[in-house]
Tab-separated table of C-alpha atoms in Angstrom:
chain	number	residue	atom	x	y	z
A	117	MET	CA	-0.206	-0.211	-0.075
A	118	PHE	CA	1.416	3.654	-0.815
A	119	ASP	CA	1.966	5.535	2.175
A	120	LEU	CA	1.490	8.699	1.808
A	121	LYS	CA	3.546	10.451	4.938
A	122	LYS	CA	6.494	9.586	2.626
A	123	LEU	CA	5.080	12.618	0.311
A	124	LYS	CA	6.136	15.274	3.434
A	125	ASP	CA	9.728	16.154	1.317
A	126	ASN	CA	8.448	15.704	-2.330
A	127	ASN	CA	10.326	16.925	-5.212
A	128	ALA	CA	7.935	16.529	-7.693
A	129	THR	CA	6.818	20.713	-8.169
A	130	PHE	CA	10.853	21.382	-8.416
A	131	TRP	CA	11.232	18.431	-11.462
A	132	VAL	CA	8.233	19.410	-12.832
A	133	PHE	CA	9.934	22.765	-13.923
A	134	ARG	CA	12.941	21.608	-14.698
A	135	LEU	CA	11.901	18.598	-16.915
A	136	PRO	CA	11.575	20.638	-20.224
A	137	GLU	CA	15.221	21.998	-19.345
A	138	LEU	CA	16.122	18.719	-19.147
A	139	ARG	CA	14.160	16.750	-22.126
A	140	LYS	CA	15.696	20.029	-24.721
A	141	ILE	CA	19.132	18.707	-23.551
A	142	ALA	CA	18.762	14.930	-24.140
A	143	ALA	CA	16.958	16.066	-27.237
A	144	GLU	CA	20.283	18.271	-28.426
A	145	CYS	CA	22.436	14.989	-27.510
A	146	GLY	CA	19.993	12.647	-29.347
A	147	TRP	CA	18.337	11.392	-26.616
A	148	ALA	CA	15.121	10.629	-25.110
A	149	ILE	CA	14.394	10.920	-21.364
A	150	ALA	CA	11.545	9.496	-19.406
A	151	ILE	CA	10.369	9.696	-15.876
A	152	HIS	CA	9.672	6.815	-13.444
A	153	GLY	CA	9.253	6.517	-10.052
A	154	SER	CA	7.582	8.928	-7.493
A	155	LEU	CA	9.431	11.894	-7.858
A	156	VAL	CA	9.474	12.000	-3.475
A	157	HIS	CA	13.257	12.467	-2.998
A	158	ASP	CA	14.925	12.377	-6.551
A	159	LEU	CA	14.366	12.006	-10.080
A	160	ASP	CA	14.539	8.767	-12.027
A	161	LEU	CA	14.939	8.646	-15.230
A	162	MET	CA	15.315	6.255	-18.387
A	163	ALA	CA	17.684	7.269	-20.763
A	164	MET	CA	17.666	6.013	-24.691
A	165	PRO	CA	19.182	7.001	-27.619
A	166	TRP	CA	16.398	8.049	-30.319
A	167	VAL	CA	18.751	8.942	-33.130
A	168	GLU	CA	21.310	7.033	-35.291
A	169	LYS	CA	23.909	10.236	-34.334
A	170	HIS	CA	23.990	10.512	-30.972
A	171	THR	CA	26.239	10.760	-27.984
A	172	THR	CA	27.730	8.487	-25.158
A	173	ALA	CA	25.506	8.577	-21.789
A	174	ASP	CA	28.507	10.056	-20.327
A	175	GLU	CA	28.381	12.869	-22.506
A	176	LEU	CA	24.559	13.271	-21.889
A	177	ALA	CA	25.437	13.308	-18.092
A	178	GLN	CA	28.022	15.904	-18.610
A	179	ARG	CA	25.664	18.474	-20.313
A	180	PHE	CA	23.603	17.982	-17.534
A	181	THR	CA	25.822	19.221	-14.953
A	182	ASP	CA	26.748	21.666	-17.296
A	183	ILE	CA	23.274	23.139	-16.713
A	184	ASN	CA	23.803	26.904	-15.482
A	185	GLU	CA	23.222	26.375	-11.514
A	186	PRO	CA	25.577	26.519	-8.838
A	187	ASN	CA	24.985	23.023	-6.951
A	188	TRP	CA	24.475	21.340	-10.385
A	189	ARG	CA	28.670	21.434	-10.914
A	190	ARG	CA	29.719	18.263	-9.199
A	191	PRO	CA	30.684	15.713	-11.031
A	192	TYR	CA	28.107	12.885	-11.324
A	193	GLU	CA	28.778	9.367	-10.761
A	194	LYS	CA	28.361	6.172	-12.204
A	195	SER	CA	27.484	2.656	-11.264
A	196	LYS	CA	30.165	0.079	-12.454
A	197	PRO	CA	29.164	-2.038	-14.963
A	198	GLY	CA	27.388	-5.222	-13.710
A	199	ASP	CA	26.616	-3.451	-10.359
A	200	LYS	CA	23.158	-3.068	-11.801
A	201	PRO	CA	20.783	-6.197	-13.922
A	202	ASN	CA	20.796	-6.527	-17.182
A	203	GLY	CA	23.741	-4.094	-18.062
A	204	ARG	CA	21.864	-1.484	-16.390
A	205	ILE	CA	24.392	1.500	-15.883
A	206	VAL	CA	23.062	4.365	-13.162
A	207	TYR	CA	24.990	8.165	-13.452
A	208	THR	CA	23.776	10.153	-10.562
A	209	ILE	CA	23.723	13.812	-11.053
A	210	PHE	CA	23.860	15.817	-7.591
A	211	MET	CA	21.953	18.898	-7.747
A	212	GLY	CA	21.618	20.740	-4.153
A	213	ASP	CA	19.717	18.329	-1.630
A	214	THR	CA	18.557	16.180	-4.131
A	215	TYR	CA	19.941	14.797	-7.263
A	216	ILE	CA	18.703	12.491	-10.834
A	217	ASP	CA	19.289	8.821	-11.471
A	218	MET	CA	19.672	8.670	-14.911
A	219	ASN	CA	19.150	5.216	-16.096
A	220	VAL	CA	20.756	4.006	-19.200
A	221	ILE	CA	21.171	0.282	-20.773
A	222	GLU	CA	23.736	0.713	-23.625
A	223	ASN	CA	23.338	-1.040	-26.908
A	224	GLN	CA	24.216	-4.565	-26.700
A	225	ASP	CA	24.328	-7.309	-29.563
A	226	VAL	CA	21.115	-10.002	-28.867
């Protein structure tokens, strides 16, 4: 059952206003992003290459940290390959008291 008490620290309003800027950056890099998760404590994103010529996921994460906000300039953290299921890599991008977890599954030969 969903616990409404967990919403007391809700960051959803912050993320709703920031999402258009993040989507613009992703599109410029050739990526699409989508939200998953509750938006309560952080922003969970799924990122996928959308066009043939796209940047690397590292470059996309770096572009997010280049946003002209003082609290957004810290370097991002990247999970190690194998830490997450299905080859998923997570980029944690710190933004003041909150953060983005951007999830990426790199191209894999199936």
